Short mmCIF file of N, CA and C in Angstrom, two decimals:
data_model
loop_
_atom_site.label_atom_id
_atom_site.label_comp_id
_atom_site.label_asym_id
_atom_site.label_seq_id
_atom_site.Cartn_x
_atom_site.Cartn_y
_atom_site.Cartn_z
N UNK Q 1 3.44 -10.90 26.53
CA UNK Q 1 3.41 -10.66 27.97
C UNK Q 1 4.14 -9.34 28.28
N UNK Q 2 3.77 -8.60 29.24
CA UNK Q 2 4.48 -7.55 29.74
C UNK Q 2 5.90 -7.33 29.87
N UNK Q 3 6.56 -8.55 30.80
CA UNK Q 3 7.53 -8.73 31.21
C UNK Q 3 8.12 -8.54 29.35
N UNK Q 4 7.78 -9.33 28.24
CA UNK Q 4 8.71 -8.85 27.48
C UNK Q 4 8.76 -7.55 26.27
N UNK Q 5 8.11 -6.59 27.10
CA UNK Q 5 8.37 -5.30 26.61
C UNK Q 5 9.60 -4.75 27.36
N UNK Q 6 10.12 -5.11 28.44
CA UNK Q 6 11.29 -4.87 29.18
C UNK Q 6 12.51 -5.11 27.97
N UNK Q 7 13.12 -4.47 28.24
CA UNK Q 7 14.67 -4.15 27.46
C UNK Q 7 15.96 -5.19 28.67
N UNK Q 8 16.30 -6.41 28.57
CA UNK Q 8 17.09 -6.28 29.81
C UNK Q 8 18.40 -6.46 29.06
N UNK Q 9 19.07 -6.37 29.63
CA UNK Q 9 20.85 -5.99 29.53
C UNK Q 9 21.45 -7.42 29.41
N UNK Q 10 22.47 -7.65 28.76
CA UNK Q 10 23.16 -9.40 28.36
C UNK Q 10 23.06 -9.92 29.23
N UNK Q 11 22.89 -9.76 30.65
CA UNK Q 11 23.24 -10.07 31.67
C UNK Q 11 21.56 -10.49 32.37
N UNK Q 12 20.76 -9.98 31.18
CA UNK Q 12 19.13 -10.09 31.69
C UNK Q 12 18.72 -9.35 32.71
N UNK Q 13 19.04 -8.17 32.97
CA UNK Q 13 19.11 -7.50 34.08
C UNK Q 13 18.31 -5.97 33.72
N UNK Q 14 17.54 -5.23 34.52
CA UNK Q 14 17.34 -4.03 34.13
C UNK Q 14 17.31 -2.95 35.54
N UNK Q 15 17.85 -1.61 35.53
CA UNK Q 15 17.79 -0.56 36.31
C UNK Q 15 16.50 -0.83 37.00
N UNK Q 16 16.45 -0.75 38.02
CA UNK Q 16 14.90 -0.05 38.88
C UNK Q 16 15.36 1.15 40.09
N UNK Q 17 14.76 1.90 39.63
CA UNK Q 17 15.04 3.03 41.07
C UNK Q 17 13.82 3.09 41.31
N UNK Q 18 14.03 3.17 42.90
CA UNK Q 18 13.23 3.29 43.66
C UNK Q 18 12.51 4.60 44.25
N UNK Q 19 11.30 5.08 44.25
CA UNK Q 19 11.22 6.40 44.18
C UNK Q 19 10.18 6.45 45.74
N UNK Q 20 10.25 7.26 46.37
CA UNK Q 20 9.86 7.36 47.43
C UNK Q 20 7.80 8.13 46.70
N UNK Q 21 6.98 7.61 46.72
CA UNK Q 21 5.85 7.59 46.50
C UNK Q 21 4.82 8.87 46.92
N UNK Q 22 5.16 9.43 48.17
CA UNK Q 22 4.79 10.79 48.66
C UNK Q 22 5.82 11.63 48.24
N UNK Q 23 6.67 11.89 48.86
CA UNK Q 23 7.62 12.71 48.03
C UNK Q 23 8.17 12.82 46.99
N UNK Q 24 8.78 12.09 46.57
CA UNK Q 24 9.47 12.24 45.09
C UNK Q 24 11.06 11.80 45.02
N UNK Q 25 11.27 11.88 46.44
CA UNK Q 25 12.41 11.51 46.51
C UNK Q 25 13.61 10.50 46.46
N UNK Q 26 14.34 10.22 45.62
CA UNK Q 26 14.86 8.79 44.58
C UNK Q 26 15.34 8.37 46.30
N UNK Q 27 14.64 7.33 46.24
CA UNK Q 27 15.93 6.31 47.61
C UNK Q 27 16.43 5.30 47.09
N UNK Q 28 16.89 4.82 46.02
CA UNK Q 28 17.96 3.81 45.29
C UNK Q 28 17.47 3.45 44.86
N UNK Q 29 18.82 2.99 43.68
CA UNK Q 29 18.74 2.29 42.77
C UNK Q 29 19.27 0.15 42.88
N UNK Q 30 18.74 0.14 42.51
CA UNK Q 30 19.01 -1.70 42.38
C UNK Q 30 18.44 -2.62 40.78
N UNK Q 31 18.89 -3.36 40.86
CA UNK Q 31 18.91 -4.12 39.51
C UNK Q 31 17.60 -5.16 39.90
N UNK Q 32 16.94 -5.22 38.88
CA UNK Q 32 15.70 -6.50 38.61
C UNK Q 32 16.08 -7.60 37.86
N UNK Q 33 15.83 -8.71 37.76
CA UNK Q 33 15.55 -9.76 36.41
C UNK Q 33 14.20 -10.02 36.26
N UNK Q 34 13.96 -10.76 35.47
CA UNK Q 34 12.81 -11.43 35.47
C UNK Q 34 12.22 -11.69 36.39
N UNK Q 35 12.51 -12.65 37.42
CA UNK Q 35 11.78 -12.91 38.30
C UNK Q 35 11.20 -11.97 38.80
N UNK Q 36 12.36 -10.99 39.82
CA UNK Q 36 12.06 -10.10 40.19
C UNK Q 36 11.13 -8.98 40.44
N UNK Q 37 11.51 -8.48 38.80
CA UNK Q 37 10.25 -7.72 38.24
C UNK Q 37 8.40 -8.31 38.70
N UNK Q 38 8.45 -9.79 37.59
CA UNK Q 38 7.42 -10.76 38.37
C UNK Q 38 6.69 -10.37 40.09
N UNK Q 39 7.30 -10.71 40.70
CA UNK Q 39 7.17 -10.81 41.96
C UNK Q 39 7.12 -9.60 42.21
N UNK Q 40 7.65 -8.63 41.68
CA UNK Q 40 7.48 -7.02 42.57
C UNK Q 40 5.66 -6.72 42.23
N UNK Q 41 5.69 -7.30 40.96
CA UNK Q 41 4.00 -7.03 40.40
C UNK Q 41 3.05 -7.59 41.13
N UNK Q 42 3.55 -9.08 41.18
CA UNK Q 42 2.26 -10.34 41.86
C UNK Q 42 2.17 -9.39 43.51
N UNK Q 43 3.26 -9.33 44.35
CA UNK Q 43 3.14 -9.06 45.22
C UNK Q 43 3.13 -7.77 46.45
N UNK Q 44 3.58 -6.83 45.32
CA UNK Q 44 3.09 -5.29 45.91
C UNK Q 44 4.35 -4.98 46.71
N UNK Q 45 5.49 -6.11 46.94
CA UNK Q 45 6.75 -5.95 47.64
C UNK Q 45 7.50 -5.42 46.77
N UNK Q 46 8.80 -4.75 46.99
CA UNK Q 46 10.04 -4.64 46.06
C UNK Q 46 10.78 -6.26 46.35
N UNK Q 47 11.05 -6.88 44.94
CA UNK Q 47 11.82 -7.95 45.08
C UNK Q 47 13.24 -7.06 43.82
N UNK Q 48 14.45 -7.56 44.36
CA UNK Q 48 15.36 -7.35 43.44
C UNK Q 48 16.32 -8.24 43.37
N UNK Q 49 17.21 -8.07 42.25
CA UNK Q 49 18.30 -9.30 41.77
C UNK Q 49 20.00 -8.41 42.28
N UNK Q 50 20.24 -9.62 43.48
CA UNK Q 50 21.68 -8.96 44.30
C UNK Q 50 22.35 -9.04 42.89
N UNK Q 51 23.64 -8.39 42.88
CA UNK Q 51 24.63 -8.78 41.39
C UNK Q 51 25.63 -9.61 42.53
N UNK Q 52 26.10 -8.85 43.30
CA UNK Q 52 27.00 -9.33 44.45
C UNK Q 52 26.94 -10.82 44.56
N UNK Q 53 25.43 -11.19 45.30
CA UNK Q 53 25.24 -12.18 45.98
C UNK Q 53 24.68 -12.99 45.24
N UNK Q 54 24.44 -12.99 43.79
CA UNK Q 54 23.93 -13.13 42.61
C UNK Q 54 22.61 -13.95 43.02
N UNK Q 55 21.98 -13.51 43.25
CA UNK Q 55 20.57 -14.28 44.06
C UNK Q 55 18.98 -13.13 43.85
N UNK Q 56 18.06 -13.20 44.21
CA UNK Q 56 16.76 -12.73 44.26
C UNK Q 56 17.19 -11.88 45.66
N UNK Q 57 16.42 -11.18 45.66
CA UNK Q 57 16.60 -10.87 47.45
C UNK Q 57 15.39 -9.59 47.57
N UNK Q 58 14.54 -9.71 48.57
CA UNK Q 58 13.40 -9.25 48.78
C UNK Q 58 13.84 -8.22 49.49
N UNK Q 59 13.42 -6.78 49.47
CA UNK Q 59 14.08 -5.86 49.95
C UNK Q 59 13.25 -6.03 51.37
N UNK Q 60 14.17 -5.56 52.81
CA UNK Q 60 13.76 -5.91 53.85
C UNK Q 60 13.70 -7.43 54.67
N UNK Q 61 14.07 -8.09 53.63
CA UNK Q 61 14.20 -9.43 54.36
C UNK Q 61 14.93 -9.48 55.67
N UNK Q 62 16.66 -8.84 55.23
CA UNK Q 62 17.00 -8.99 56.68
C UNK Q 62 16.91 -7.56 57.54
N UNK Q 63 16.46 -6.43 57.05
CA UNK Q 63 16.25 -5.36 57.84
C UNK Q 63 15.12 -4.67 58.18
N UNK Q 64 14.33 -5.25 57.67
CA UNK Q 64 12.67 -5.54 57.86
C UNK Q 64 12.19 -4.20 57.19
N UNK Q 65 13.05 -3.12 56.38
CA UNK Q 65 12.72 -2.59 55.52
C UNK Q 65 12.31 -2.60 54.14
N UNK Q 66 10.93 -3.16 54.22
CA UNK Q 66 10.35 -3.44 53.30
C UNK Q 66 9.90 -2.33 52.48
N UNK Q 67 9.78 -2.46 51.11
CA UNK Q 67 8.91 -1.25 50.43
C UNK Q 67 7.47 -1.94 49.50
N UNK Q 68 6.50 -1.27 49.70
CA UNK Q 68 5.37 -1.40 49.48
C UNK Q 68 5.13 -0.65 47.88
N UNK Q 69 5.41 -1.56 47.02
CA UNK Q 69 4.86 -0.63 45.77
C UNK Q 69 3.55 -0.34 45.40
N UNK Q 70 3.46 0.99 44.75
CA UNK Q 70 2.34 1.67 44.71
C UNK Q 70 2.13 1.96 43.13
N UNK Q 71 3.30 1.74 42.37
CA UNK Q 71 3.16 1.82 40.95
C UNK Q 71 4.54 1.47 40.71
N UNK Q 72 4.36 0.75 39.27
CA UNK Q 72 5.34 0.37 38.36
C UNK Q 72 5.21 1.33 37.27
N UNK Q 73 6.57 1.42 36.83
CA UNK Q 73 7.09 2.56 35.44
C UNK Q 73 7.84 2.09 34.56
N UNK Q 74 7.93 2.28 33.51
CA UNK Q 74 8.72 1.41 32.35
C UNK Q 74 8.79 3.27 31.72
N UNK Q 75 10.07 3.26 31.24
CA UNK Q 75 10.91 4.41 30.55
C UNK Q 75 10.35 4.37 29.06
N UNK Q 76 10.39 5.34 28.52
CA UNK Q 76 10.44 5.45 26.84
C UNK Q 76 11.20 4.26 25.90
N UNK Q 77 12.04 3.75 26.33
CA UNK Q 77 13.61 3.07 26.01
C UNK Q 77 12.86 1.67 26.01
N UNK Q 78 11.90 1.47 27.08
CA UNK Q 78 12.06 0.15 27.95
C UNK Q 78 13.21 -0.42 28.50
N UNK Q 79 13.73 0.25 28.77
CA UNK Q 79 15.49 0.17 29.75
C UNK Q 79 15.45 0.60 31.28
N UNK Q 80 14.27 1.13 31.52
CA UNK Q 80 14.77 1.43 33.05
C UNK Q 80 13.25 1.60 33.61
N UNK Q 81 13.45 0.93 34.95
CA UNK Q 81 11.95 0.93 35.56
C UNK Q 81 11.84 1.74 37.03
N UNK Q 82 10.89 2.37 37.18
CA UNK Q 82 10.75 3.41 38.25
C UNK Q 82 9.44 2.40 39.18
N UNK Q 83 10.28 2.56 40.17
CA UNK Q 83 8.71 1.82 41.32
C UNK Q 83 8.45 3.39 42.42
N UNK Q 84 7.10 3.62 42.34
CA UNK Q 84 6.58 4.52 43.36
C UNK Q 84 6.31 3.36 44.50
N UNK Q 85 7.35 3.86 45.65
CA UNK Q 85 6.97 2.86 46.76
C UNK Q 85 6.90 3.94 47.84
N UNK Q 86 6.52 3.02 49.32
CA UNK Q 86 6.49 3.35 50.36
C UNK Q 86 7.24 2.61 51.52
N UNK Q 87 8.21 3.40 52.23
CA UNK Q 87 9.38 3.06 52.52
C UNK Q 87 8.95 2.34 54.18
N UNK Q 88 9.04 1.18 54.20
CA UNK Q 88 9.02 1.29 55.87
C UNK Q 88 10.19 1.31 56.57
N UNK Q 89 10.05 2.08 57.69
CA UNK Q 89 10.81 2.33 58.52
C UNK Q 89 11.21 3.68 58.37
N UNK Q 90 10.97 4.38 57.52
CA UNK Q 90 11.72 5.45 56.58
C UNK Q 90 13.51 5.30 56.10
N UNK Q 91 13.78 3.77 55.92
CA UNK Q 91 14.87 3.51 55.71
C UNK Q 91 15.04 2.96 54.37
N UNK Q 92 15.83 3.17 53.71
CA UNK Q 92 16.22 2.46 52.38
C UNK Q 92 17.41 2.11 52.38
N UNK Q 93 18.53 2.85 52.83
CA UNK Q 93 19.78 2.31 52.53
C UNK Q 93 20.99 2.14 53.53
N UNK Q 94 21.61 0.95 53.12
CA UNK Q 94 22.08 -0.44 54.16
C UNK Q 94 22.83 0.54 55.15
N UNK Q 95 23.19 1.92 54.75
CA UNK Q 95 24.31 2.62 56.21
C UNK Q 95 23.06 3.55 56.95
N UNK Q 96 21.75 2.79 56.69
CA UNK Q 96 20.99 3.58 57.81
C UNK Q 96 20.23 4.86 57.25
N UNK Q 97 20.45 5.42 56.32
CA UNK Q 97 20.05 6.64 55.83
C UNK Q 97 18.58 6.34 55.50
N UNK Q 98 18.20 7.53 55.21
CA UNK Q 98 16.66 7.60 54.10
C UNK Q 98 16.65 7.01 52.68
N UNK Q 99 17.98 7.45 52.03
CA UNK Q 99 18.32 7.53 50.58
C UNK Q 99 19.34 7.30 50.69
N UNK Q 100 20.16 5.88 49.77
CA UNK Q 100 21.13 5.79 49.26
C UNK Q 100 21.84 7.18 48.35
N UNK Q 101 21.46 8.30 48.47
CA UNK Q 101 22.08 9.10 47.77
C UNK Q 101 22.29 10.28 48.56
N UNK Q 102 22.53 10.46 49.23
CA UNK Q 102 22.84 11.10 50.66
C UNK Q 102 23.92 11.60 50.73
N UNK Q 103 25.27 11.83 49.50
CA UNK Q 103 26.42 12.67 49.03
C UNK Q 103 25.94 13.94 48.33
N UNK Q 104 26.54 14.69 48.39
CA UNK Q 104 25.94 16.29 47.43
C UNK Q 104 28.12 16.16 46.88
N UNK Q 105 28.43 17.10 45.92
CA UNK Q 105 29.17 17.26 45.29
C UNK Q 105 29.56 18.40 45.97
N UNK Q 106 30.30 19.23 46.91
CA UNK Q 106 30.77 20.26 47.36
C UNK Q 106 32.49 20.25 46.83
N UNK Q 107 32.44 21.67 46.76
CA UNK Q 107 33.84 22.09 47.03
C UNK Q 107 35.12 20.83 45.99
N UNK Q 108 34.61 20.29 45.41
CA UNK Q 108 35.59 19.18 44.58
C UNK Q 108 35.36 17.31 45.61
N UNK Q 109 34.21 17.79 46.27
CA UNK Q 109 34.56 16.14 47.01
C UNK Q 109 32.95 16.19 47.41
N UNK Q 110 32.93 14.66 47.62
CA UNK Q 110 31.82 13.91 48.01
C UNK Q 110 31.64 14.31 49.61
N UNK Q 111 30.42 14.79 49.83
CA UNK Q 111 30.15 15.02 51.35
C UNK Q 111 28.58 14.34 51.86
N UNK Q 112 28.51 13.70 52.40
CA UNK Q 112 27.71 13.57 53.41
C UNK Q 112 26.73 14.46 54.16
N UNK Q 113 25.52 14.53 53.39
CA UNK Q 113 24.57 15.75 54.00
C UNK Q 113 23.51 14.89 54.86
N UNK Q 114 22.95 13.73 54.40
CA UNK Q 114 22.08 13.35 55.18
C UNK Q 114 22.36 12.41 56.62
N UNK Q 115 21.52 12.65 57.66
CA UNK Q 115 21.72 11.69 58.72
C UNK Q 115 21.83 10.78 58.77
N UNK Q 116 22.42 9.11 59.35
CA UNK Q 116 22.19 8.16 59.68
C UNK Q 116 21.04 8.06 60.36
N UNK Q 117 19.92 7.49 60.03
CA UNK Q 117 19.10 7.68 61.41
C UNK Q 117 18.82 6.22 61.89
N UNK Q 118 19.14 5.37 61.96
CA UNK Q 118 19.91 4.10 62.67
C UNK Q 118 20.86 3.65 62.09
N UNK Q 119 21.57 3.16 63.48
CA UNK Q 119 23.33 2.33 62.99
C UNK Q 119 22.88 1.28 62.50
N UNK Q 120 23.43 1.17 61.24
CA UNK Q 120 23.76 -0.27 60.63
C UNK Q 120 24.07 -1.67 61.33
N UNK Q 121 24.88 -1.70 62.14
CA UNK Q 121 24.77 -2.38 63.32
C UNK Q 121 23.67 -2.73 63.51
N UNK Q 122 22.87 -2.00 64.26
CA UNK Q 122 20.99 -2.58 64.85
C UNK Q 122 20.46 -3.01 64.19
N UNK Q 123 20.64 -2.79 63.02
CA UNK Q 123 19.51 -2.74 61.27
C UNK Q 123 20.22 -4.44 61.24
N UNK Q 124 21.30 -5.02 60.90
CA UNK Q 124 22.29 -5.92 60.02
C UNK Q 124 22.92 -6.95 61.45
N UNK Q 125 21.99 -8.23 61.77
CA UNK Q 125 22.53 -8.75 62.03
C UNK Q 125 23.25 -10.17 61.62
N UNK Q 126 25.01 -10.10 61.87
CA UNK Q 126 25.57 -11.06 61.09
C UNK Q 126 25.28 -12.52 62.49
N UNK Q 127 24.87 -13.52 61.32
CA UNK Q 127 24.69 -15.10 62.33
C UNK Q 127 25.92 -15.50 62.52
#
């Protein structure tokens, strides 16, 4: 089966970054398992494995930023998997941004180049 050409980590776990599908542009990284992986295939959604919340968790569930995959990637290694998706909302990451990677390295420190373009707040509501 497919699933076991995957390389996963003791922990059964493997890298997936998420790659923005028109552009090129990485909007995060998050961890898969098995299932995961599974379900990102059957269903054209990004599903990923919280480590935190140690659970499945469908990207967009609670911020309705869903991503629509458009291709799956498996590395040389079989260690790390690339999804070409499509971002709705143009949001990926939880402080509102485009891209979880939204620091550049200036001057000896981490800075902040990209916009918020909604508050976390609006996006994240706690019950």
């Amino acid at each position: 089966m497919w699933l076991d050409d995957v390389k996963w980590d003791e922990a059964g776990l493997v890298p997936a970054i998420a790659q923005d599908a028109a552009s090129g542009r990485i909007l995060m990284m998050a961890w898969m398992d098995r299932t995961a992986l599974q379900l990102t295939a059957e269903t054209g959604i990004a599903h990923y494995f919280s480590r935190s919340r140690q659970r499945l968790w469908k990207k967009g569930e609670e911020s309705g930023h869903s991503q629509l995959v458009h291709e799956l990637r498996l590395d040389c290694d079989g260690d790390v998997v690339v999804l070409q998706i499509e971002q709705a909302g143009g949001i990926a990451c939880h402080t509102g941004r485009e891209s979880c990677f939204y620091r550049v390295l200036q001057d000896g420190q981490w800075r902040a180049v990209d916009p918020v373009l909604k508050d976390p707040t609006a996006i994240y509501h706690k019950e």
